PDB file of C-alpha atoms and ligand atoms in Angstrom:
ATOM      1  CA  UNK A 785     225.880  54.696-138.475  1.00 59.00           C
ATOM      2  CA  UNK A 786     226.892  50.994-138.021  1.00 66.00           C
ATOM      3  CA  UNK A 787     229.975  50.352-136.058  1.00 73.00           C
ATOM      4  CA  UNK A 788     233.043  49.373-137.838  1.00 82.00           C
ATOM      5  CA  UNK A 789     233.738  45.460-137.159  1.00 87.00           C
ATOM      6  CA  UNK A 790     236.418  45.030-134.384  1.00 90.00           C
ATOM      7  CA  UNK A 791     239.412  42.963-135.247  1.00 93.00           C
ATOM      8  CA  UNK A 792     240.255  39.478-134.235  1.00 95.00           C
ATOM      9  CA  UNK A 793     243.565  37.914-134.229  1.00 95.00           C
ATOM     10  CA  UNK A 794     245.158  34.969-135.681  1.00 97.00           C
ATOM     11  CA  UNK A 795     241.896  33.248-136.834  1.00 98.00           C
ATOM     12  CA  UNK A 796     242.704  30.131-138.861  1.00 98.00           C
ATOM     13  CA  UNK A 797     241.619  30.031-142.432  1.00 98.00           C
ATOM     14  CA  UNK A 798     242.403  27.429-145.003  1.00 98.00           C
ATOM     15  CA  UNK A 799     243.860  28.265-148.563  1.00 98.00           C
ATOM     16  CA  UNK A 800     241.442  26.870-151.012  1.00 98.00           C
ATOM     17  CA  UNK A 801     242.590  28.105-154.361  1.00 97.00           C
ATOM     18  CA  UNK A 802     245.559  30.016-156.240  1.00 98.00           C
ATOM     19  CA  UNK A 803     245.073  31.181-159.528  1.00 97.00           C
ATOM     20  CA  UNK A 804     247.695  33.611-161.420  1.00 98.00           C
ATOM     21  CA  UNK A 805     245.770  36.630-163.011  1.00 97.00           C
ATOM     22  CA  UNK A 806     248.973  38.274-164.559  1.00 98.00           C
ATOM     23  CA  UNK A 807     252.724  37.056-164.546  1.00 97.00           C
ATOM     24  CA  UNK A 808     253.047  38.744-161.173  1.00 97.00           C
ATOM     25  CA  UNK A 809     249.698  38.817-159.386  1.00 98.00           C
ATOM     26  CA  UNK A 810     248.002  35.881-157.786  1.00 98.00           C
ATOM     27  CA  UNK A 811     244.196  35.365-156.542  1.00 98.00           C
ATOM     28  CA  UNK A 812     244.049  33.541-153.274  1.00 98.00           C
ATOM     29  CA  UNK A 813     240.838  32.393-151.742  1.00 98.00           C
ATOM     30  CA  UNK A 814     240.843  31.445-148.346  1.00 98.00           C
ATOM     31  CA  UNK A 815     237.972  29.500-146.718  1.00 98.00           C
ATOM     32  CA  UNK A 816     236.504  29.658-143.106  1.00 98.00           C
ATOM     33  CA  UNK A 817     237.560  26.751-140.875  1.00 98.00           C
ATOM     34  CA  UNK A 818     235.579  27.601-137.579  1.00 97.00           C
ATOM     35  CA  UNK A 819     235.584  31.279-137.096  1.00 97.00           C
ATOM     36  CA  UNK A 820     235.060  33.859-139.743  1.00 97.00           C
ATOM     37  CA  UNK A 821     236.356  37.560-139.973  1.00 97.00           C
ATOM     38  CA  UNK A 822     233.702  40.305-140.148  1.00 97.00           C
ATOM     39  CA  UNK A 823     234.756  43.374-142.233  1.00 98.00           C
ATOM     40  CA  UNK A 824     233.636  45.997-144.529  1.00 98.00           C
ATOM     41  CA  UNK A 825     234.296  46.123-148.057  1.00 98.00           C
ATOM     42  CA  UNK A 826     237.730  47.921-148.821  1.00 98.00           C
ATOM     43  CA  UNK A 827     239.418  46.948-145.458  1.00 98.00           C
ATOM     44  CA  UNK A 828     242.576  45.010-145.114  1.00 98.00           C
ATOM     45  CA  UNK A 829     243.702  42.247-142.988  1.00 98.00           C
ATOM     46  CA  UNK A 830     247.144  40.730-141.786  1.00 98.00           C
ATOM     47  CA  UNK A 831     248.292  37.309-143.088  1.00 98.00           C
ATOM     48  CA  UNK A 832     250.803  35.050-141.845  1.00 98.00           C
ATOM     49  CA  UNK A 833     251.969  31.272-141.588  1.00 98.00           C
ATOM     50  CA  UNK A 834     250.978  29.458-138.728  1.00 97.00           C
ATOM     51  CA  UNK A 835     254.492  28.598-138.070  1.00 97.00           C
ATOM     52  CA  UNK A 836     255.304  32.315-138.124  1.00 97.00           C
ATOM     53  CA  UNK A 837     258.109  31.879-140.593  1.00 97.00           C
ATOM     54  CA  UNK A 838     257.372  34.842-142.680  1.00 97.00           C
ATOM     55  CA  UNK A 839     256.263  38.270-141.156  1.00 97.00           C
ATOM     56  CA  UNK A 840     252.973  39.503-140.832  1.00 97.00           C
ATOM     57  CA  UNK A 841     251.773  41.529-143.634  1.00 98.00           C
ATOM     58  CA  UNK A 842     248.853  43.496-144.720  1.00 98.00           C
ATOM     59  CA  UNK A 843     246.418  42.481-147.619  1.00 98.00           C
ATOM     60  CA  UNK A 844     243.373  44.062-148.734  1.00 98.00           C
ATOM     61  CA  UNK A 845     240.630  41.738-148.875  1.00 98.00           C
ATOM     62  CA  UNK A 846     239.448  41.706-152.734  1.00 98.00           C
ATOM     63  CA  UNK A 847     235.858  40.940-152.184  1.00 98.00           C
ATOM     64  CA  UNK A 848     232.594  42.312-150.556  1.00 98.00           C
ATOM     65  CA  UNK A 849     231.705  40.299-147.247  1.00 98.00           C
ATOM     66  CA  UNK A 850     230.029  36.639-148.087  1.00 97.00           C
ATOM     67  CA  UNK A 851     227.556  34.495-146.790  1.00 97.00           C
ATOM     68  CA  UNK A 852     230.256  31.796-146.427  1.00 98.00           C
ATOM     69  CA  UNK A 853     233.041  34.090-144.903  1.00 98.00           C
ATOM     70  CA  UNK A 854     235.456  33.357-148.104  1.00 98.00           C
ATOM     71  CA  UNK A 855     238.132  35.841-148.321  1.00 98.00           C
ATOM     72  CA  UNK A 856     240.066  36.530-151.410  1.00 98.00           C
ATOM     73  CA  UNK A 857     243.249  38.309-152.112  1.00 98.00           C
ATOM     74  CA  UNK A 858     245.406  39.738-154.932  1.00 98.00           C
ATOM     75  CA  UNK A 859     248.826  39.395-154.074  1.00 98.00           C
ATOM     76  CA  UNK A 860     251.704  40.662-155.912  1.00 98.00           C
ATOM     77  CA  UNK A 861     254.829  38.487-155.900  1.00 98.00           C
ATOM     78  CA  UNK A 862     257.591  40.752-154.900  1.00 97.00           C
ATOM     79  CA  UNK A 863     260.992  39.404-155.701  1.00 96.00           C
ATOM     80  CA  UNK A 864     262.943  38.633-152.541  1.00 96.00           C
ATOM     81  CA  UNK A 865     259.703  39.372-150.218  1.00 97.00           C
ATOM     82  CA  UNK A 866     259.177  36.530-147.956  1.00 98.00           C
ATOM     83  CA  UNK A 867     255.659  36.840-147.282  1.00 98.00           C
ATOM     84  CA  UNK A 868     254.407  37.725-150.844  1.00 98.00           C
ATOM     85  CA  UNK A 869     256.657  34.687-151.955  1.00 98.00           C
ATOM     86  CA  UNK A 870     255.110  32.136-149.494  1.00 98.00           C
ATOM     87  CA  UNK A 871     251.573  33.561-150.439  1.00 98.00           C
ATOM     88  CA  UNK A 872     252.082  33.175-154.238  1.00 98.00           C
ATOM     89  CA  UNK A 873     254.400  30.393-154.397  1.00 97.00           C
ATOM     90  CA  UNK A 874     254.890  28.493-150.905  1.00 97.00           C
ATOM     91  CA  UNK A 875     251.619  28.013-149.506  1.00 97.00           C
ATOM     92  CA  UNK A 876     249.798  25.211-150.999  1.00 97.00           C
ATOM     93  CA  UNK A 877     245.839  24.436-151.047  1.00 97.00           C
ATOM     94  CA  UNK A 878     244.840  23.047-147.807  1.00 97.00           C
ATOM     95  CA  UNK A 879     247.589  24.790-145.823  1.00 98.00           C
ATOM     96  CA  UNK A 880     246.272  27.057-143.064  1.00 98.00           C
ATOM     97  CA  UNK A 881     246.663  30.884-142.971  1.00 98.00           C
ATOM     98  CA  UNK A 882     246.437  33.177-139.875  1.00 98.00           C
ATOM     99  CA  UNK A 883     244.292  36.060-140.658  1.00 98.00           C
ATOM    100  CA  UNK A 884     243.994  39.055-138.368  1.00 98.00           C
ATOM    101  CA  UNK A 885     241.789  41.885-138.774  1.00 98.00           C
ATOM    102  CA  UNK A 886     239.828  43.860-140.127  1.00 98.00           C
ATOM    103  CA  UNK A 887     241.703  47.223-140.220  1.00 98.00           C
ATOM    104  CA  UNK A 888     241.390  50.435-142.116  1.00 97.00           C
ATOM    105  CA  UNK A 889     239.188  53.200-143.279  1.00 97.00           C
ATOM    106  CA  UNK A 890     239.197  52.747-146.992  1.00 98.00           C
ATOM    107  CA  UNK A 891     235.547  51.969-147.128  1.00 98.00           C
ATOM    108  CA  UNK A 892     232.512  53.631-148.553  1.00 98.00           C
ATOM    109  CA  UNK A 893     231.192  56.765-146.888  1.00 96.00           C
ATOM    110  CA  UNK A 894     227.601  56.345-146.294  1.00 94.00           C
ATOM    111  CA  UNK A 895     227.279  60.125-146.354  1.00 95.00           C
ATOM    112  CA  UNK A 896     228.260  60.345-149.951  1.00 96.00           C
ATOM    113  CA  UNK A 897     225.578  60.493-152.583  1.00 93.00           C
ATOM    114  CA  UNK A 898     227.290  61.652-155.708  1.00 96.00           C
ATOM    115  CA  UNK A 899     229.647  59.546-158.284  1.00 98.00           C
ATOM    116  CA  UNK A 900     232.573  57.475-157.055  1.00 98.00           C
ATOM    117  CA  UNK A 901     235.839  56.893-159.074  1.00 98.00           C
ATOM    118  CA  UNK A 902     238.628  54.361-158.293  1.00 99.00           C
ATOM    119  CA  UNK A 903     242.152  54.820-159.630  1.00 98.00           C
ATOM    120  CA  UNK A 904     244.074  51.705-158.920  1.00 98.00           C
ATOM    121  CA  UNK A 905     247.266  49.740-160.590  1.00 98.00           C
ATOM    122  CA  UNK A 906     248.280  46.225-159.842  1.00 97.00           C
ATOM    123  CA  UNK A 907     247.243  44.640-156.695  1.00 98.00           C
ATOM    124  CA  UNK A 908     245.740  47.935-155.940  1.00 98.00           C
ATOM    125  CA  UNK A 909     242.808  46.841-157.487  1.00 98.00           C
ATOM    126  CA  UNK A 910     241.950  44.462-154.616  1.00 98.00           C
ATOM    127  CA  UNK A 911     240.003  46.987-152.268  1.00 98.00           C
ATOM    128  CA  UNK A 912     238.399  48.680-155.198  1.00 98.00           C
ATOM    129  CA  UNK A 913     237.433  45.403-156.524  1.00 98.00           C
ATOM    130  CA  UNK A 914     235.539  44.869-152.974  1.00 98.00           C
ATOM    131  CA  UNK A 915     234.058  48.230-153.087  1.00 98.00           C
ATOM    132  CA  UNK A 916     232.661  47.862-156.349  1.00 98.00           C
ATOM    133  CA  UNK A 917     231.355  44.473-155.480  1.00 98.00           C
ATOM    134  CA  UNK A 918     229.575  46.224-152.174  1.00 98.00           C
ATOM    135  CA  UNK A 919     228.313  48.925-154.502  1.00 98.00           C
ATOM    136  CA  UNK A 920     226.475  46.587-157.065  1.00 98.00           C
ATOM    137  CA  UNK A 921     225.133  44.398-154.312  1.00 97.00           C
ATOM    138  CA  UNK A 922     223.658  47.736-152.820  1.00 96.00           C
ATOM    139  CA  UNK A 923     222.181  48.259-156.229  1.00 96.00           C
ATOM    140  CA  UNK A 924     224.221  51.753-156.701  1.00 96.00           C
ATOM    141  CA  UNK A 925     225.076  50.636-160.289  1.00 97.00           C
ATOM    142  CA  UNK A 926     221.725  49.559-161.456  1.00 96.00           C
ATOM    143  CA  UNK A 927     220.478  53.020-162.757  1.00 95.00           C
ATOM    144  CA  UNK A 928     222.443  54.908-165.605  1.00 94.00           C
ATOM    145  CA  UNK A 929     222.441  57.954-163.366  1.00 90.00           C
ATOM    146  CA  UNK A 930     225.354  60.367-164.161  1.00 85.00           C
ATOM    147  CA  UNK A 931     225.097  61.840-160.528  1.00 92.00           C
ATOM    148  CA  UNK A 932     225.942  58.509-159.055  1.00 93.00           C
ATOM    149  CA  UNK A 933     228.020  56.189-161.416  1.00 97.00           C
ATOM    150  CA  UNK A 934     230.982  54.236-160.476  1.00 98.00           C
ATOM    151  CA  UNK A 935     233.967  54.488-162.383  1.00 98.00           C
ATOM    152  CA  UNK A 936     237.054  51.975-162.157  1.00 98.00           C
ATOM    153  CA  UNK A 937     239.942  53.310-164.007  1.00 98.00           C
ATOM    154  CA  UNK A 938     242.733  50.461-163.777  1.00 98.00           C
ATOM    155  CA  UNK A 939     246.303  51.292-164.730  1.00 98.00           C
ATOM    156  CA  UNK A 940     248.576  48.068-166.213  1.00 97.00           C
ATOM    157  CA  UNK A 941     251.784  48.087-167.975  1.00 96.00           C
ATOM    158  CA  UNK A 942     250.657  45.687-170.868  1.00 96.00           C
ATOM    159  CA  UNK A 943     247.512  43.651-171.643  1.00 96.00           C
ATOM    160  CA  UNK A 944     249.048  40.674-169.785  1.00 96.00           C
ATOM    161  CA  UNK A 945     249.281  42.904-166.710  1.00 97.00           C
ATOM    162  CA  UNK A 946     245.256  43.403-166.522  1.00 98.00           C
ATOM    163  CA  UNK A 947     243.532  41.623-163.823  1.00 98.00           C
ATOM    164  CA  UNK A 948     239.698  40.316-164.444  1.00 98.00           C
ATOM    165  CA  UNK A 949     239.518  42.442-167.516  1.00 98.00           C
ATOM    166  CA  UNK A 950     236.719  40.258-169.117  1.00 98.00           C
ATOM    167  CA  UNK A 951     234.902  40.246-165.633  1.00 98.00           C
ATOM    168  CA  UNK A 952     234.783  43.988-165.391  1.00 98.00           C
ATOM    169  CA  UNK A 953     234.076  44.405-169.165  1.00 98.00           C
ATOM    170  CA  UNK A 954     230.968  42.146-168.751  1.00 98.00           C
ATOM    171  CA  UNK A 955     229.918  43.869-165.456  1.00 98.00           C
ATOM    172  CA  UNK A 956     230.426  47.268-167.158  1.00 98.00           C
ATOM    173  CA  UNK A 957     227.853  45.977-170.044  1.00 98.00           C
ATOM    174  CA  UNK A 958     225.314  44.377-167.366  1.00 98.00           C
ATOM    175  CA  UNK A 959     225.347  47.665-165.112  1.00 98.00           C
ATOM    176  CA  UNK A 960     224.278  50.868-166.561  1.00 98.00           C
ATOM    177  CA  UNK A 961     225.744  52.704-163.732  1.00 98.00           C
ATOM    178  CA  UNK A 962     229.268  51.279-163.773  1.00 98.00           C
ATOM    179  CA  UNK A 963     231.892  51.971-166.104  1.00 98.00           C
ATOM    180  CA  UNK A 964     235.332  50.271-166.548  1.00 98.00           C
ATOM    181  CA  UNK A 965     238.293  51.790-168.427  1.00 98.00           C
ATOM    182  CA  UNK A 966     241.811  50.242-168.700  1.00 98.00           C
ATOM    183  CA  UNK A 967     244.981  52.214-169.612  1.00 98.00           C
ATOM    184  CA  UNK A 968     248.137  50.718-170.707  1.00 97.00           C
ATOM    185  CA  UNK A 969     251.625  52.438-169.693  1.00 96.00           C
ATOM    186  CA  UNK A 970     254.067  50.245-171.496  1.00 93.00           C
ATOM    187  CA  UNK A 971     253.048  49.463-174.844  1.00 90.00           C
ATOM    188  CA  UNK A 972     253.914  51.428-177.917  1.00 82.00           C
ATOM    189  CA  UNK A 973     252.260  51.546-181.148  1.00 71.00           C
ATOM    190  CA  UNK A 974     248.919  52.955-182.454  1.00 69.00           C
ATOM    191  CA  UNK A 975     247.702  49.040-182.733  1.00 80.00           C
ATOM    192  CA  UNK A 976     246.783  49.189-178.944  1.00 87.00           C
ATOM    193  CA  UNK A 977     243.455  50.595-178.473  1.00 91.00           C
ATOM    194  CA  UNK A 978     243.370  53.881-176.287  1.00 92.00           C
ATOM    195  CA  UNK A 979     243.370  55.087-173.673  1.00 95.00           C
ATOM    196  CA  UNK A 980     247.461  54.454-173.142  1.00 95.00           C
ATOM    197  CA  UNK A 981     249.573  56.357-170.693  1.00 96.00           C
ATOM    198  CA  UNK A 982     249.673  56.747-166.793  1.00 97.00           C
ATOM    199  CA  UNK A 983     246.523  57.818-164.862  1.00 98.00           C
ATOM    200  CA  UNK A 984     247.274  61.405-164.626  1.00 98.00           C
ATOM    201  CA  UNK A 985     247.792  61.743-168.467  1.00 98.00           C
ATOM    202  CA  UNK A 986     244.329  59.854-168.939  1.00 97.00           C
ATOM    203  CA  UNK A 987     242.121  61.185-166.279  1.00 98.00           C
ATOM    204  CA  UNK A 988     241.603  64.807-167.663  1.00 98.00           C
ATOM    205  CA  UNK A 989     239.786  63.503-170.872  1.00 97.00           C
ATOM    206  CA  UNK A 990     238.006  60.552-168.988  1.00 97.00           C
ATOM    207  CA  UNK A 991     236.622  62.915-166.160  1.00 98.00           C
ATOM    208  CA  UNK A 992     237.451  66.601-166.460  1.00 97.00           C
ATOM    209  CA  UNK A 993     235.497  67.500-163.255  1.00 98.00           C
ATOM    210  CA  UNK A 994     235.705  65.662-160.088  1.00 98.00           C
ATOM    211  CA  UNK A 995     234.276  68.152-157.645  1.00 98.00           C
ATOM    212  CA  UNK A 996     231.258  65.835-156.806  1.00 97.00           C
ATOM    213  CA  UNK A 997     233.082  62.569-156.720  1.00 98.00           C
ATOM    214  CA  UNK A 998     234.425  60.447-154.046  1.00 98.00           C
ATOM    215  CA  UNK A 999     237.759  59.235-155.281  1.00 98.00           C
ATOM    216  CA  UNK A1000     239.340  55.876-154.044  1.00 98.00           C
ATOM    217  CA  UNK A1001     243.217  55.289-154.962  1.00 98.00           C
ATOM    218  CA  UNK A1002     245.181  52.122-154.219  1.00 98.00           C
ATOM    219  CA  UNK A1003     248.341  50.795-155.261  1.00 98.00           C
ATOM    220  CA  UNK A1004     252.046  51.658-155.298  1.00 97.00           C
ATOM    221  CA  UNK A1005     253.136  54.821-153.648  1.00 97.00           C
ATOM    222  CA  UNK A1006     254.160  56.460-157.039  1.00 97.00           C
ATOM    223  CA  UNK A1007     250.607  55.645-158.320  1.00 98.00           C
ATOM    224  CA  UNK A1008     248.927  56.752-155.241  1.00 98.00           C
ATOM    225  CA  UNK A1009     250.728  59.995-154.946  1.00 98.00           C
ATOM    226  CA  UNK A1010     250.532  60.970-158.742  1.00 98.00           C
ATOM    227  CA  UNK A1011     246.754  60.013-158.854  1.00 98.00           C
ATOM    228  CA  UNK A1012     246.091  62.020-155.889  1.00 98.00           C
ATOM    229  CA  UNK A1013     247.567  65.077-157.231  1.00 98.00           C
ATOM    230  CA  UNK A1014     245.758  64.445-160.647  1.00 98.00           C
ATOM    231  CA  UNK A1015     242.357  64.189-159.085  1.00 98.00           C
ATOM    232  CA  UNK A1016     242.754  67.277-157.179  1.00 98.00           C
ATOM    233  CA  UNK A1017     243.745  69.327-160.013  1.00 98.00           C
ATOM    234  CA  UNK A1018     240.351  68.146-161.360  1.00 98.00           C
ATOM    235  CA  UNK A1019     238.808  69.483-158.353  1.00 98.00           C
ATOM    236  CA  UNK A1020     238.364  66.363-156.089  1.00 98.00           C
ATOM    237  CA  UNK A1021     237.919  67.722-152.452  1.00 97.00           C
ATOM    238  CA  UNK A1022     240.507  66.532-150.062  1.00 93.00           C
ATOM    239  CA  UNK A1023     238.189  65.063-147.539  1.00 95.00           C
ATOM    240  CA  UNK A1024     236.659  62.856-150.504  1.00 98.00           C
ATOM    241  CA  UNK A1025     239.974  61.372-151.629  1.00 98.00           C
ATOM    242  CA  UNK A1026     240.685  58.207-149.776  1.00 98.00           C
ATOM    243  CA  UNK A1027     244.077  56.589-150.322  1.00 98.00           C
ATOM    244  CA  UNK A1028     245.715  53.099-149.653  1.00 98.00           C
ATOM    245  CA  UNK A1029     249.472  53.109-150.245  1.00 97.00           C
ATOM    246  CA  UNK A1030     250.605  49.341-150.258  1.00 97.00           C
ATOM    247  CA  UNK A1031     254.137  49.958-149.195  1.00 88.00           C
ATOM    248  CA  UNK A1032     256.621  52.520-148.450  1.00 84.00           C
ATOM    249  CA  UNK A1033     258.928  53.114-151.284  1.00 76.00           C
ATOM    250  CA  UNK A1034     262.720  52.218-150.342  1.00 70.00           C
ATOM    251  CA  UNK A1035     264.690  55.433-149.707  1.00 66.00           C
ATOM    252  CA  UNK A1036     267.584  55.578-152.379  1.00 65.00           C
ATOM    253  CA  UNK A1037     270.899  55.281-150.734  1.00 60.00           C
ATOM    254  CA  UNK A1038     272.985  58.383-151.659  1.00 50.00           C
ATOM    255  CA  UNK A1039     276.526  59.415-150.680  1.00 41.00           C
ATOM    256  CA  UNK A1040     275.196  62.305-148.804  1.00 40.00           C
ATOM    257  CA  UNK A1041     273.078  60.060-146.669  1.00 36.00           C
ATOM    258  CA  UNK A1042     275.673  57.705-145.254  1.00 34.00           C
ATOM    259  CA  UNK A1043     278.001  58.289-142.126  1.00 31.00           C
TER     260      UNK A1043
HETATM  261  C1  LIG B 599     247.206  48.618-145.957  1.00 97.63           C
HETATM  262  C2  LIG B 599     247.997  47.757-146.964  1.00 97.63           C
HETATM  263  C3  LIG B 599     247.391  47.015-147.783  1.00 97.63           C
HETATM  264  C4  LIG B 599     248.081  46.059-148.643  1.00 97.63           C
HETATM  265  N1  LIG B 599     247.487  45.356-149.547  1.00 97.63           N
HETATM  266  C5  LIG B 599     248.025  44.540-150.333  1.00 97.63           C
HETATM  267  C6  LIG B 599     247.309  43.772-151.350  1.00 97.63           C
HETATM  268  O1  LIG B 599     246.185  43.544-151.328  1.00 97.63           O
HETATM  269  N2  LIG B 599     248.128  43.065-152.431  1.00 97.63           N
HETATM  270  C7  LIG B 599     249.621  43.339-152.219  1.00 97.63           C
HETATM  271  O2  LIG B 599     250.040  42.245-153.023  1.00 97.63           O
HETATM  272  N3  LIG B 599     249.978  43.810-151.392  1.00 97.63           N
HETATM  273  C8  LIG B 599     249.402  44.660-150.405  1.00 97.63           C
HETATM  274  N4  LIG B 599     250.232  45.249-149.337  1.00 97.63           N
HETATM  275  C9  LIG B 599     251.706  45.252-149.547  1.00 97.63           C
HETATM  276  C10 LIG B 599     252.007  43.745-148.415  1.00 97.63           C
HETATM  277  O3  LIG B 599     251.654  44.148-147.206  1.00 97.63           O
HETATM  278  C11 LIG B 599     253.503  43.698-148.463  1.00 97.63           C
HETATM  279  O4  LIG B 599     254.247  44.788-148.205  1.00 97.63           O
HETATM  280  C12 LIG B 599     253.827  42.949-149.634  1.00 97.63           C
HETATM  281  O5  LIG B 599     253.346  41.798-149.968  1.00 97.63           O
HETATM  282  C13 LIG B 599     255.578  42.582-149.369  1.00 97.63           C
HETATM  283  O6  LIG B 599     255.700  42.020-148.382  1.00 97.63           O
HETATM  284  P1  LIG B 599     256.907  40.736-148.335  1.00 97.63           P
HETATM  285  O7  LIG B 599     257.118  40.188-146.739  1.00 97.63           O
HETATM  286  O8  LIG B 599     256.928  40.001-149.518  1.00 97.63           O
HETATM  287  O9  LIG B 599     258.467  41.678-148.637  1.00 97.63           O
HETATM  288  P2  LIG B 599     258.908  43.070-147.948  1.00 97.63           P
HETATM  289  O10 LIG B 599     260.332  42.217-147.490  1.00 97.63           O
HETATM  290  O11 LIG B 599     258.219  43.506-146.848  1.00 97.63           O
HETATM  291  O12 LIG B 599     259.070  43.961-148.914  1.00 97.63           O
HETATM  292  C14 LIG B 599     260.468  43.961-149.839  1.00 97.63           C
HETATM  293  C15 LIG B 599     260.380  45.100-150.564  1.00 97.63           C
HETATM  294  O13 LIG B 599     259.647  45.108-151.602  1.00 97.63           O
HETATM  295  C16 LIG B 599     258.650  46.461-151.934  1.00 97.63           C
HETATM  296  N5  LIG B 599     257.387  46.047-152.158  1.00 97.63           N
HETATM  297  C17 LIG B 599     256.412  45.708-150.935  1.00 97.63           C
HETATM  298  N6  LIG B 599     255.294  45.390-151.517  1.00 97.63           N
HETATM  299  C18 LIG B 599     255.453  45.660-152.947  1.00 97.63           C
HETATM  300  C19 LIG B 599     254.572  45.748-154.323  1.00 97.63           C
HETATM  301  N7  LIG B 599     253.389  45.262-154.087  1.00 97.63           N
HETATM  302  N8  LIG B 599     255.223  45.925-155.448  1.00 97.63           N
HETATM  303  C20 LIG B 599     256.592  46.174-155.627  1.00 97.63           C
HETATM  304  N9  LIG B 599     257.390  46.222-154.351  1.00 97.63           N
HETATM  305  C21 LIG B 599     256.936  46.156-153.281  1.00 97.63           C
HETATM  306  C22 LIG B 599     258.943  47.364-150.436  1.00 97.63           C
HETATM  307  O14 LIG B 599     259.493  48.452-150.767  1.00 97.63           O
HETATM  308  C23 LIG B 599     259.819  46.520-149.610  1.00 97.63           C
HETATM  309  O15 LIG B 599     260.959  47.261-149.037  1.00 97.63           O
HETATM  310  C24 LIG B 599     249.406  46.101-148.585  1.00 97.63           C
HETATM  311  C25 LIG B 599     250.158  46.966-147.891  1.00 97.63           C
HETATM  312  C26 LIG B 599     249.254  47.977-146.809  1.00 97.63           C
HETATM  313  C27 LIG B 599     250.158  48.739-145.987  1.00 97.63           C
END
């Protein structure tokens, strides 16, 4: 098995572009200045400004490794969050960004030869997008083989919260071994095409038997927790469920917890 890439620290990249994908998620493209970062699809890096005015935070690389070393990210603008606000609103094209990494084990398992399922919401799409891109590049989605399909289930609140919907729809049309399904959680009315509802509600009718699947789940803690339970109830084996939780849920203050 090839060795995982070793992390580098504080490598300077240049912000090339920023594009809003949804009202709250921006895609950032960072270009190599001198040194590149080697990583495996699905891993994350730490980002910070060169003046270290904001704290270093983790972001999953949203692309598979590229020839030119470009890194893309899907960053949720967290209200009052210093680093995400800097990345989504403060930093300007041409600005330098410090990149450290790679880190993490949310990567393809070379020993797995069965189907693969990605369960993601919001910017949790980032590592799944990288893993899908790598699977397509390896030719794994070129054949309509039920035993090795890749399925991406994206959960968004409303149609405007979908990220790269047209791109994934087109990819599914081109790649016979890739399926893309979106579910919407905050829409009412039958004029919205199904599926509607959260991942645990939608999954049983989409894929009722996950006993042969590798399952990759990424995003907010609530989504990761609920999707993990749902996958296990459908037979996903513990060793084949990979999770990437993006942040710790703040503990609600209660009168019982104070002094
Ligand atoms: C392994 C890993 C990979 C990650 N990858 C990504 C990624 O690809 N894209 C991305 O946007 N974020 C990602 N994150 C989250 C990211 O590291 C930061 O936590 C986030 O950007 C907030 O940082 P901040 O400095 O802006 O705000 P902070 O001051 O650190 O956070 C403020 C509060 O907001 C909450 N919060 C943090 N992130 C979110 C969020 N996304 N949505 C809603 N509330 C949030 C937390 O409860 C926190 O207490 C990842 C985290 C980890 C651990």
